PDB file of C-alpha atoms in Angstrom:
ATOM      1  CA  MET A 683     -14.739 -20.427  40.215  1.00 87.00           C
ATOM      2  CA  LYS A 684     -17.942 -18.519  40.883  1.00 95.00           C
ATOM      3  CA  ILE A 685     -17.876 -14.913  42.068  1.00 97.00           C
ATOM      4  CA  ALA A 686     -21.064 -12.979  42.860  1.00 98.00           C
ATOM      5  CA  ILE A 687     -21.201  -9.190  42.782  1.00 98.00           C
ATOM      6  CA  ALA A 688     -23.952  -8.002  45.087  1.00 97.00           C
ATOM      7  CA  SER A 689     -25.107  -4.906  46.957  1.00 95.00           C
ATOM      8  CA  GLY A 690     -27.459  -3.972  49.740  1.00 90.00           C
ATOM      9  CA  LYS A 691     -29.394  -1.689  47.387  1.00 87.00           C
ATOM     10  CA  GLY A 692     -29.653  -0.706  43.755  1.00 86.00           C
ATOM     11  CA  GLY A 693     -27.622   2.044  42.145  1.00 88.00           C
ATOM     12  CA  THR A 694     -24.258   1.356  43.770  1.00 92.00           C
ATOM     13  CA  GLY A 695     -22.531   0.237  40.555  1.00 93.00           C
ATOM     14  CA  LYS A 696     -23.100  -3.514  40.706  1.00 95.00           C
ATOM     15  CA  THR A 697     -23.700  -4.003  36.987  1.00 95.00           C
ATOM     16  CA  THR A 698     -20.992  -1.479  36.102  1.00 95.00           C
ATOM     17  CA  LEU A 699     -18.467  -3.500  38.076  1.00 97.00           C
ATOM     18  CA  SER A 700     -19.773  -6.841  36.768  1.00 97.00           C
ATOM     19  CA  THR A 701     -19.558  -5.915  33.102  1.00 97.00           C
ATOM     20  CA  ASN A 702     -16.185  -4.200  33.385  1.00 97.00           C
ATOM     21  CA  LEU A 703     -14.617  -6.928  35.518  1.00 97.00           C
ATOM     22  CA  ALA A 704     -15.921  -9.731  33.305  1.00 97.00           C
ATOM     23  CA  THR A 705     -14.612  -8.129  30.114  1.00 97.00           C
ATOM     24  CA  PHE A 706     -11.297  -7.201  31.745  1.00 96.00           C
ATOM     25  CA  LEU A 707     -10.823 -10.799  32.885  1.00 95.00           C
ATOM     26  CA  GLY A 708     -12.090 -12.092  29.543  1.00 96.00           C
ATOM     27  CA  GLU A 709      -9.066 -10.636  27.778  1.00 94.00           C
ATOM     28  CA  THR A 710      -6.914 -13.387  29.327  1.00 94.00           C
ATOM     29  CA  LYS A 711      -9.335 -16.011  30.692  1.00 94.00           C
ATOM     30  CA  ARG A 712     -12.511 -17.811  29.734  1.00 96.00           C
ATOM     31  CA  VAL A 713     -15.325 -15.920  31.442  1.00 97.00           C
ATOM     32  CA  VAL A 714     -19.109 -16.079  31.524  1.00 98.00           C
ATOM     33  CA  LEU A 715     -21.086 -13.133  32.897  1.00 98.00           C
ATOM     34  CA  VAL A 716     -24.411 -14.262  34.353  1.00 98.00           C
ATOM     35  CA  ASP A 717     -27.055 -11.560  34.775  1.00 98.00           C
ATOM     36  CA  LEU A 718     -29.240 -12.795  37.639  1.00 98.00           C
ATOM     37  CA  ASP A 719     -31.055  -9.492  38.120  1.00 96.00           C
ATOM     38  CA  VAL A 720     -33.913 -11.147  36.257  1.00 97.00           C
ATOM     39  CA  GLU A 721     -36.460  -8.420  36.948  1.00 94.00           C
ATOM     40  CA  GLU A 722     -34.323  -5.882  35.096  1.00 92.00           C
ATOM     41  CA  PRO A 723     -31.302  -7.485  33.381  1.00 95.00           C
ATOM     42  CA  ASN A 724     -29.146  -4.863  31.691  1.00 93.00           C
ATOM     43  CA  ALA A 725     -25.581  -6.223  31.432  1.00 95.00           C
ATOM     44  CA  LYS A 726     -25.877  -6.739  27.683  1.00 95.00           C
ATOM     45  CA  LEU A 727     -26.509  -3.013  27.181  1.00 94.00           C
ATOM     46  CA  PHE A 728     -22.817  -2.379  27.848  1.00 95.00           C
ATOM     47  CA  ILE A 729     -21.358  -5.197  25.770  1.00 94.00           C
ATOM     48  CA  ASP A 730     -21.420  -5.562  21.988  1.00 93.00           C
ATOM     49  CA  ALA A 731     -22.559  -9.159  21.694  1.00 96.00           C
ATOM     50  CA  LYS A 732     -24.367 -11.568  19.402  1.00 96.00           C
ATOM     51  CA  THR A 733     -27.311 -13.583  20.681  1.00 97.00           C
ATOM     52  CA  LEU A 734     -26.635 -17.320  20.337  1.00 97.00           C
ATOM     53  CA  LYS A 735     -29.746 -18.782  21.884  1.00 96.00           C
ATOM     54  CA  THR A 736     -33.033 -17.753  23.483  1.00 97.00           C
ATOM     55  CA  GLN A 737     -35.380 -20.168  25.196  1.00 97.00           C
ATOM     56  CA  ASP A 738     -38.565 -19.896  27.203  1.00 97.00           C
ATOM     57  CA  THR A 739     -38.480 -20.651  30.912  1.00 97.00           C
ATOM     58  CA  PHE A 740     -41.327 -22.112  32.906  1.00 96.00           C
ATOM     59  CA  LYS A 741     -42.515 -22.516  36.459  1.00 94.00           C
ATOM     60  CA  MET A 742     -44.749 -25.332  37.664  1.00 95.00           C
ATOM     61  CA  ILE A 743     -48.202 -24.330  38.924  1.00 96.00           C
ATOM     62  CA  PRO A 744     -50.901 -26.634  40.393  1.00 97.00           C
ATOM     63  CA  HIS A 745     -53.994 -27.096  38.246  1.00 97.00           C
ATOM     64  CA  TRP A 746     -57.151 -28.009  40.140  1.00 97.00           C
ATOM     65  CA  ASN A 747     -59.028 -31.072  38.870  1.00 97.00           C
ATOM     66  CA  SER A 748     -62.587 -30.755  40.160  1.00 96.00           C
ATOM     67  CA  ASN A 749     -63.456 -34.322  39.171  1.00 96.00           C
ATOM     68  CA  LEU A 750     -60.852 -35.756  41.551  1.00 97.00           C
ATOM     69  CA  CYS A 751     -61.164 -33.258  44.394  1.00 97.00           C
ATOM     70  CA  THR A 752     -63.004 -34.329  47.568  1.00 95.00           C
ATOM     71  CA  GLN A 753     -63.064 -30.777  49.034  1.00 94.00           C
ATOM     72  CA  CYS A 754     -60.933 -31.750  52.007  1.00 96.00           C
ATOM     73  CA  ALA A 755     -59.038 -28.426  51.647  1.00 95.00           C
ATOM     74  CA  GLN A 756     -55.866 -30.023  52.957  1.00 96.00           C
ATOM     75  CA  CYS A 757     -53.952 -28.237  50.179  1.00 97.00           C
ATOM     76  CA  VAL A 758     -55.042 -24.844  51.518  1.00 97.00           C
ATOM     77  CA  GLU A 759     -53.743 -25.696  54.985  1.00 96.00           C
ATOM     78  CA  ILE A 760     -50.438 -26.980  53.578  1.00 95.00           C
ATOM     79  CA  CYS A 761     -49.622 -23.959  51.401  1.00 96.00           C
ATOM     80  CA  ASN A 762     -47.282 -21.567  53.217  1.00 95.00           C
ATOM     81  CA  TYR A 763     -47.741 -18.867  50.582  1.00 93.00           C
ATOM     82  CA  ASN A 764     -51.560 -18.531  50.564  1.00 95.00           C
ATOM     83  CA  ALA A 765     -51.612 -19.475  46.884  1.00 96.00           C
ATOM     84  CA  LEU A 766     -54.767 -21.582  47.270  1.00 97.00           C
ATOM     85  CA  ILE A 767     -58.124 -20.840  48.862  1.00 97.00           C
ATOM     86  CA  HIS A 768     -61.267 -22.912  49.318  1.00 96.00           C
ATOM     87  CA  ILE A 769     -64.470 -21.095  48.338  1.00 94.00           C
ATOM     88  CA  ALA A 770     -67.803 -22.879  48.184  1.00 90.00           C
ATOM     89  CA  ASN A 771     -67.075 -26.004  46.113  1.00 91.00           C
ATOM     90  CA  GLU A 772     -63.910 -24.764  44.435  1.00 95.00           C
ATOM     91  CA  ILE A 773     -60.184 -24.585  45.057  1.00 96.00           C
ATOM     92  CA  LEU A 774     -58.816 -21.370  43.572  1.00 96.00           C
ATOM     93  CA  VAL A 775     -55.128 -21.182  42.606  1.00 96.00           C
ATOM     94  CA  PHE A 776     -53.248 -17.861  42.501  1.00 94.00           C
ATOM     95  CA  PRO A 777     -50.226 -18.466  40.223  1.00 92.00           C
ATOM     96  CA  ASN A 778     -48.435 -15.237  41.197  1.00 88.00           C
ATOM     97  CA  LEU A 779     -48.290 -16.370  44.822  1.00 91.00           C
ATOM     98  CA  CYS A 780     -47.214 -19.930  44.066  1.00 93.00           C
ATOM     99  CA  HIS A 781     -43.553 -20.811  44.783  1.00 91.00           C
ATOM    100  CA  SER A 782     -43.704 -24.134  42.903  1.00 92.00           C
ATOM    101  CA  CYS A 783     -42.848 -26.087  46.046  1.00 93.00           C
ATOM    102  CA  TYR A 784     -45.084 -29.030  44.988  1.00 96.00           C
ATOM    103  CA  ALA A 785     -46.391 -29.505  48.546  1.00 97.00           C
ATOM    104  CA  CYS A 786     -50.065 -29.211  47.634  1.00 97.00           C
ATOM    105  CA  SER A 787     -49.682 -31.506  44.629  1.00 97.00           C
ATOM    106  CA  GLU A 788     -47.599 -34.172  46.344  1.00 96.00           C
ATOM    107  CA  LEU A 789     -49.705 -34.293  49.505  1.00 96.00           C
ATOM    108  CA  CYS A 790     -53.151 -34.189  47.901  1.00 97.00           C
ATOM    109  CA  PRO A 791     -54.749 -37.551  48.813  1.00 96.00           C
ATOM    110  CA  THR A 792     -56.586 -37.793  45.481  1.00 96.00           C
ATOM    111  CA  GLN A 793     -53.950 -36.223  43.165  1.00 96.00           C
ATOM    112  CA  ALA A 794     -56.380 -33.442  42.308  1.00 97.00           C
ATOM    113  CA  LEU A 795     -53.643 -30.805  41.904  1.00 97.00           C
ATOM    114  CA  PRO A 796     -51.257 -31.930  39.155  1.00 98.00           C
ATOM    115  CA  MET A 797     -48.449 -29.492  38.398  1.00 97.00           C
ATOM    116  CA  GLU A 798     -48.453 -27.881  34.956  1.00 97.00           C
ATOM    117  CA  PRO A 799     -45.878 -25.609  33.276  1.00 96.00           C
ATOM    118  CA  GLN A 800     -46.546 -21.902  32.905  1.00 95.00           C
ATOM    119  CA  LYS A 801     -44.188 -19.586  31.046  1.00 95.00           C
ATOM    120  CA  MET A 802     -42.463 -17.131  33.362  1.00 95.00           C
ATOM    121  CA  GLY A 803     -39.754 -15.584  31.205  1.00 96.00           C
ATOM    122  CA  GLU A 804     -36.820 -16.141  28.885  1.00 97.00           C
ATOM    123  CA  LEU A 805     -33.208 -17.198  29.107  1.00 98.00           C
ATOM    124  CA  THR A 806     -30.709 -15.740  26.614  1.00 98.00           C
ATOM    125  CA  HIS A 807     -27.147 -16.843  25.850  1.00 98.00           C
ATOM    126  CA  TRP A 808     -24.979 -14.288  24.052  1.00 97.00           C
ATOM    127  CA  ARG A 809     -21.305 -13.921  23.146  1.00 97.00           C
ATOM    128  CA  SER A 810     -18.934 -10.994  22.618  1.00 96.00           C
ATOM    129  CA  ASP A 811     -15.329 -10.917  21.473  1.00 94.00           C
ATOM    130  CA  PHE A 812     -14.122 -11.583  25.016  1.00 94.00           C
ATOM    131  CA  ILE A 813     -16.829 -13.240  27.089  1.00 97.00           C
ATOM    132  CA  ASP A 814     -20.017 -15.283  27.062  1.00 98.00           C
ATOM    133  CA  GLY A 815     -23.102 -13.985  28.770  1.00 98.00           C
ATOM    134  CA  VAL A 816     -26.277 -15.574  30.074  1.00 98.00           C
ATOM    135  CA  GLU A 817     -29.293 -13.639  31.327  1.00 98.00           C
ATOM    136  CA  GLY A 818     -32.675 -14.535  32.727  1.00 97.00           C
ATOM    137  CA  ARG A 819     -35.572 -12.154  32.123  1.00 97.00           C
ATOM    138  CA  LEU A 820     -38.922 -12.377  33.923  1.00 96.00           C
ATOM    139  CA  ASN A 821     -42.106 -11.647  32.032  1.00 95.00           C
ATOM    140  CA  ILE A 822     -43.808  -8.404  33.004  1.00 92.00           C
ATOM    141  CA  GLY A 823     -46.138  -9.075  35.905  1.00 87.00           C
ATOM    142  CA  GLU A 824     -44.271 -12.116  37.207  1.00 88.00           C
ATOM    143  CA  GLU A 825     -43.291 -11.808  40.847  1.00 82.00           C
ATOM    144  CA  GLN A 826     -41.272 -14.922  41.682  1.00 84.00           C
ATOM    145  CA  ALA A 827     -37.681 -14.347  40.595  1.00 93.00           C
ATOM    146  CA  VAL A 828     -36.051 -17.192  42.527  1.00 94.00           C
ATOM    147  CA  SER A 829     -37.116 -19.972  40.169  1.00 93.00           C
ATOM    148  CA  LEU A 830     -35.751 -18.185  37.098  1.00 96.00           C
ATOM    149  CA  ILE A 831     -32.490 -17.379  38.891  1.00 97.00           C
ATOM    150  CA  ALA A 832     -32.093 -21.066  39.748  1.00 96.00           C
ATOM    151  CA  GLN A 833     -32.813 -22.117  36.160  1.00 96.00           C
ATOM    152  CA  THR A 834     -30.300 -19.586  34.820  1.00 97.00           C
ATOM    153  CA  LYS A 835     -27.588 -20.932  37.111  1.00 97.00           C
ATOM    154  CA  LYS A 836     -28.371 -24.511  36.069  1.00 97.00           C
ATOM    155  CA  TYR A 837     -27.935 -23.523  32.421  1.00 97.00           C
ATOM    156  CA  VAL A 838     -24.518 -22.066  33.208  1.00 98.00           C
ATOM    157  CA  GLU A 839     -23.449 -25.180  35.094  1.00 96.00           C
ATOM    158  CA  LYS A 840     -24.568 -27.370  32.204  1.00 96.00           C
ATOM    159  CA  TYR A 841     -22.867 -25.498  29.366  1.00 96.00           C
ATOM    160  CA  PHE A 842     -19.718 -24.033  30.933  1.00 97.00           C
ATOM    161  CA  SER A 843     -16.807 -26.039  32.253  1.00 94.00           C
ATOM    162  CA  GLU A 844     -15.335 -25.782  35.738  1.00 91.00           C
ATOM    163  CA  ASP A 845     -12.305 -23.852  34.469  1.00 92.00           C
ATOM    164  CA  THR A 846     -14.567 -21.007  33.319  1.00 96.00           C
ATOM    165  CA  VAL A 847     -14.652 -17.992  35.625  1.00 96.00           C
ATOM    166  CA  LYS A 848     -18.331 -17.380  36.376  1.00 97.00           C
ATOM    167  CA  ILE A 849     -19.297 -13.874  37.443  1.00 97.00           C
ATOM    168  CA  TYR A 850     -22.823 -13.538  38.818  1.00 98.00           C
ATOM    169  CA  ASP A 851     -24.439 -10.094  38.677  1.00 97.00           C
ATOM    170  CA  ALA A 852     -26.800 -10.601  41.616  1.00 97.00           C
ATOM    171  CA  PRO A 853     -30.121  -8.839  42.195  1.00 96.00           C
ATOM    172  CA  PRO A 854     -29.942  -5.766  44.462  1.00 94.00           C
ATOM    173  CA  GLY A 855     -31.052  -5.948  48.054  1.00 93.00           C
ATOM    174  CA  THR A 856     -30.959  -8.770  50.584  1.00 95.00           C
ATOM    175  CA  SER A 857     -34.167 -10.697  49.927  1.00 94.00           C
ATOM    176  CA  CYS A 858     -34.699 -14.216  48.543  1.00 94.00           C
ATOM    177  CA  PRO A 859     -33.480 -13.480  44.958  1.00 95.00           C
ATOM    178  CA  MET A 860     -30.117 -12.213  46.233  1.00 97.00           C
ATOM    179  CA  VAL A 861     -29.749 -15.219  48.546  1.00 97.00           C
ATOM    180  CA  GLU A 862     -30.516 -17.603  45.685  1.00 97.00           C
ATOM    181  CA  ALA A 863     -27.894 -15.872  43.521  1.00 97.00           C
ATOM    182  CA  ILE A 864     -25.069 -16.138  46.068  1.00 97.00           C
ATOM    183  CA  LYS A 865     -25.818 -19.368  47.915  1.00 95.00           C
ATOM    184  CA  ASP A 866     -23.398 -21.591  45.968  1.00 94.00           C
ATOM    185  CA  VAL A 867     -20.674 -19.137  44.903  1.00 96.00           C
ATOM    186  CA  SER A 868     -17.039 -19.213  46.000  1.00 95.00           C
ATOM    187  CA  PHE A 869     -16.859 -15.533  46.954  1.00 97.00           C
ATOM    188  CA  VAL A 870     -19.097 -12.465  47.157  1.00 98.00           C
ATOM    189  CA  ILE A 871     -17.944  -8.968  46.262  1.00 98.00           C
ATOM    190  CA  LEU A 872     -20.170  -6.410  47.980  1.00 98.00           C
ATOM    191  CA  ILE A 873     -20.093  -3.054  46.250  1.00 97.00           C
ATOM    192  CA  THR A 874     -21.110   0.038  48.156  1.00 96.00           C
ATOM    193  CA  GLU A 875     -20.659   3.800  48.198  1.00 95.00           C
ATOM    194  CA  PRO A 876     -19.137   5.948  50.967  1.00 94.00           C
ATOM    195  CA  THR A 877     -22.361   7.543  52.174  1.00 93.00           C
ATOM    196  CA  PRO A 878     -24.605   6.962  55.206  1.00 93.00           C
ATOM    197  CA  PHE A 879     -27.199   5.337  52.934  1.00 92.00           C
ATOM    198  CA  GLY A 880     -24.523   3.114  51.400  1.00 93.00           C
ATOM    199  CA  LEU A 881     -23.268   2.104  54.835  1.00 95.00           C
ATOM    200  CA  HIS A 882     -26.769   1.277  56.074  1.00 95.00           C
ATOM    201  CA  ASP A 883     -27.423  -1.134  53.225  1.00 95.00           C
ATOM    202  CA  LEU A 884     -23.893  -2.528  53.295  1.00 96.00           C
ATOM    203  CA  LYS A 885     -24.537  -3.628  56.870  1.00 97.00           C
ATOM    204  CA  LEU A 886     -27.673  -5.463  55.752  1.00 97.00           C
ATOM    205  CA  ALA A 887     -25.748  -7.149  52.942  1.00 97.00           C
ATOM    206  CA  VAL A 888     -22.921  -8.160  55.290  1.00 98.00           C
ATOM    207  CA  GLU A 889     -25.415  -9.696  57.720  1.00 97.00           C
ATOM    208  CA  THR A 890     -27.035 -11.631  54.883  1.00 97.00           C
ATOM    209  CA  VAL A 891     -23.791 -12.949  53.400  1.00 97.00           C
ATOM    210  CA  ARG A 892     -22.566 -13.992  56.828  1.00 97.00           C
ATOM    211  CA  ALA A 893     -25.849 -15.779  57.499  1.00 97.00           C
ATOM    212  CA  VAL A 894     -25.444 -17.715  54.235  1.00 96.00           C
ATOM    213  CA  GLY A 895     -21.882 -18.543  55.265  1.00 96.00           C
ATOM    214  CA  LYS A 896     -20.035 -17.027  52.296  1.00 96.00           C
ATOM    215  CA  LYS A 897     -16.596 -15.428  52.169  1.00 96.00           C
ATOM    216  CA  PHE A 898     -16.772 -11.836  51.006  1.00 97.00           C
ATOM    217  CA  GLY A 899     -15.005  -8.512  50.591  1.00 97.00           C
ATOM    218  CA  VAL A 900     -16.008  -4.946  49.821  1.00 98.00           C
ATOM    219  CA  VAL A 901     -15.407  -2.663  46.848  1.00 97.00           C
ATOM    220  CA  ILE A 902     -16.104   1.018  47.493  1.00 97.00           C
ATOM    221  CA  ASN A 903     -17.469   2.796  44.430  1.00 95.00           C
ATOM    222  CA  GLN A 904     -17.353   6.576  43.908  1.00 92.00           C
ATOM    223  CA  PHE A 905     -14.568   6.789  46.435  1.00 93.00           C
ATOM    224  CA  GLY A 906     -13.887  10.399  47.314  1.00 88.00           C
ATOM    225  CA  ILE A 907     -17.438  11.510  47.981  1.00 89.00           C
ATOM    226  CA  GLY A 908     -19.218  11.177  51.307  1.00 80.00           C
ATOM    227  CA  ASN A 909     -17.197  10.306  54.397  1.00 88.00           C
ATOM    228  CA  ASP A 910     -15.059   7.571  56.010  1.00 92.00           C
ATOM    229  CA  MET A 911     -17.904   5.718  57.735  1.00 94.00           C
ATOM    230  CA  VAL A 912     -17.695   2.728  55.368  1.00 95.00           C
ATOM    231  CA  LEU A 913     -13.930   2.499  55.805  1.00 96.00           C
ATOM    232  CA  ASP A 914     -14.281   2.652  59.598  1.00 96.00           C
ATOM    233  CA  TYR A 915     -17.023   0.019  59.587  1.00 97.00           C
ATOM    234  CA  CYS A 916     -15.031  -2.419  57.446  1.00 97.00           C
ATOM    235  CA  ARG A 917     -11.953  -2.014  59.619  1.00 97.00           C
ATOM    236  CA  ALA A 918     -13.963  -2.544  62.798  1.00 97.00           C
ATOM    237  CA  GLU A 919     -15.591  -5.660  61.333  1.00 97.00           C
ATOM    238  CA  HIS A 920     -12.304  -6.963  59.866  1.00 97.00           C
ATOM    239  CA  ILE A 921     -13.751  -6.926  56.340  1.00 97.00           C
ATOM    240  CA  ASP A 922     -11.353  -6.860  53.388  1.00 96.00           C
ATOM    241  CA  ILE A 923     -11.583  -3.684  51.313  1.00 97.00           C
ATOM    242  CA  ILE A 924     -10.622  -5.121  47.935  1.00 97.00           C
ATOM    243  CA  ALA A 925     -10.532  -1.925  45.890  1.00 97.00           C
ATOM    244  CA  LYS A 926     -11.704   1.677  45.735  1.00 96.00           C
ATOM    245  CA  ILE A 927     -13.175   2.926  42.460  1.00 95.00           C
ATOM    246  CA  PRO A 928     -12.581   6.692  42.316  1.00 93.00           C
ATOM    247  CA  HIS A 929     -15.396   9.179  41.881  1.00 93.00           C
ATOM    248  CA  ASP A 930     -14.818  10.362  38.305  1.00 92.00           C
ATOM    249  CA  ARG A 931     -17.193  12.104  35.921  1.00 93.00           C
ATOM    250  CA  ALA A 932     -15.607  10.138  33.058  1.00 92.00           C
ATOM    251  CA  VAL A 933     -17.030   6.906  34.507  1.00 92.00           C
ATOM    252  CA  ALA A 934     -20.556   8.356  34.410  1.00 91.00           C
ATOM    253  CA  MET A 935     -19.992   9.576  30.854  1.00 93.00           C
ATOM    254  CA  ALA A 936     -18.864   6.121  29.714  1.00 92.00           C
ATOM    255  CA  TYR A 937     -21.854   4.553  31.472  1.00 91.00           C
ATOM    256  CA  SER A 938     -24.316   6.964  29.836  1.00 92.00           C
ATOM    257  CA  LYS A 939     -22.941   5.978  26.406  1.00 91.00           C
ATOM    258  CA  GLY A 940     -23.153   2.255  27.156  1.00 91.00           C
ATOM    259  CA  ASP A 941     -19.351   1.929  27.170  1.00 93.00           C
ATOM    260  CA  LEU A 942     -17.074   0.036  29.554  1.00 94.00           C
ATOM    261  CA  ALA A 943     -15.346   2.534  31.819  1.00 94.00           C
ATOM    262  CA  PHE A 944     -12.039   0.680  32.281  1.00 95.00           C
ATOM    263  CA  ARG A 945     -11.172   1.365  28.642  1.00 93.00           C
ATOM    264  CA  TYR A 946     -11.303   5.125  29.209  1.00 92.00           C
ATOM    265  CA  VAL A 947     -10.661   5.745  32.908  1.00 92.00           C
ATOM    266  CA  GLU A 948      -7.269   4.754  34.265  1.00 93.00           C
ATOM    267  CA  GLY A 949      -8.434   4.837  37.877  1.00 93.00           C
ATOM    268  CA  PHE A 950     -11.204   2.377  37.105  1.00 95.00           C
ATOM    269  CA  LYS A 951      -8.763   0.023  35.372  1.00 95.00           C
ATOM    270  CA  ASP A 952      -6.407   0.241  38.345  1.00 96.00           C
ATOM    271  CA  ALA A 953      -9.273  -0.795  40.646  1.00 96.00           C
ATOM    272  CA  LEU A 954     -10.023  -3.799  38.424  1.00 97.00           C
ATOM    273  CA  GLN A 955      -6.381  -4.845  38.554  1.00 96.00           C
ATOM    274  CA  GLU A 956      -6.553  -4.703  42.354  1.00 96.00           C
ATOM    275  CA  ILE A 957      -9.676  -6.890  42.321  1.00 96.00           C
ATOM    276  CA  VAL A 958      -8.078  -9.415  39.976  1.00 95.00           C
ATOM    277  CA  ALA A 959      -4.918  -9.515  42.089  1.00 95.00           C
ATOM    278  CA  PHE A 960      -7.011 -10.140  45.198  1.00 94.00           C
ATOM    279  CA  CYS A 961      -9.003 -12.896  43.472  1.00 90.00           C
ATOM    280  CA  GLU A 962      -5.874 -14.574  42.162  1.00 88.00           C
ATOM    281  CA  ALA A 963      -4.293 -14.449  45.616  1.00 90.00           C
ATOM    282  CA  LYS A 964      -7.411 -16.174  46.981  1.00 84.00           C
ATOM    283  CA  GLY A 965      -7.464 -18.709  44.137  1.00 82.00           C
ATOM    284  CA  LEU A 966     -10.721 -17.320  42.766  1.00 78.00           C
ATOM    285  CA  ALA A 967      -9.658 -16.406  39.223  1.00 68.00           C
TER     286      ALA A 967
END
C-alpha cells in the first residue's frame, strides 16, 4: 500500500513523521521510504543508511532545428508555458519553463523541434537496517519538480513489490509537486500544528486532497501548544484525527541530533502506534 505524508506548509513535522513512521513500521514489515521533496530531500539525514545506487535523471527539452523550421511559429502558439518565443528568424527555447509535454515537438509540421534529454537531477536508492529509501534530488537552478517526482515513483514501482509498504514524504504546500506526489496513493496523512497558521494551511491541504479524490486523515504535531481550532475544524468537517504527537522538547533535541524521536520519546512512540493501528484497521499497512 502507498501512504503519503503531506502538509499545507513546510515546518510542520512532515519529514520527522515520515522517517520515524517508516523505521517503526520497518521493524516488522518491508518498507520503502520515498523522499519526494525533491527540491530539498532530507530524510536520509535521520537514518544511518548505505547508498546502493545513484543515477542521473533527465527531462526532455525541444531542440530547435533551423534547417527544418519554416518560421510558422505554430509551436509558440501551442505552448501553454511560454517556453518558446519567435524572434526575427529564430525560435528560442527556455528550458526552465518547459514542462516536457511534447506538444510543440509532436505538432510541428516539419519536425523542427525534436526532444532531447537534459539532466535535471539525481535519484538515489539507499538501505538501512530496517528500511529501503529512495530520493529524488533536483539540480540547483532547476524549477520543474513534477517530472523528477514522477520518475522517482516509477523507480519505486519497478523495484519494490506490491506487498511493500510505500511511504511517500510529499513536498510541502498544495501546488503541482504535492499533487503529483499524492495522486496515486491509497491514503494521505496530513500533518499540521494546533495554531492559526497551521489551521489555515491545513484547510488548503484538505481542499486539495479532496479535489484529487483521496482518502485522508490528520495528525496533529506539537499537540499542547496553540489552541483547539484544528480540533474543532476536523470535528466540524468529519475528518479523522489519527494521532496527536505531544509537544516535547525531547523531540526537538532528537531532531537536532539527527536521531529518530520514537526511540527516545515515549509519547512520540505512542502516537506512531496509534497511526499504525489506524492504518491496519483501514487495511493500509
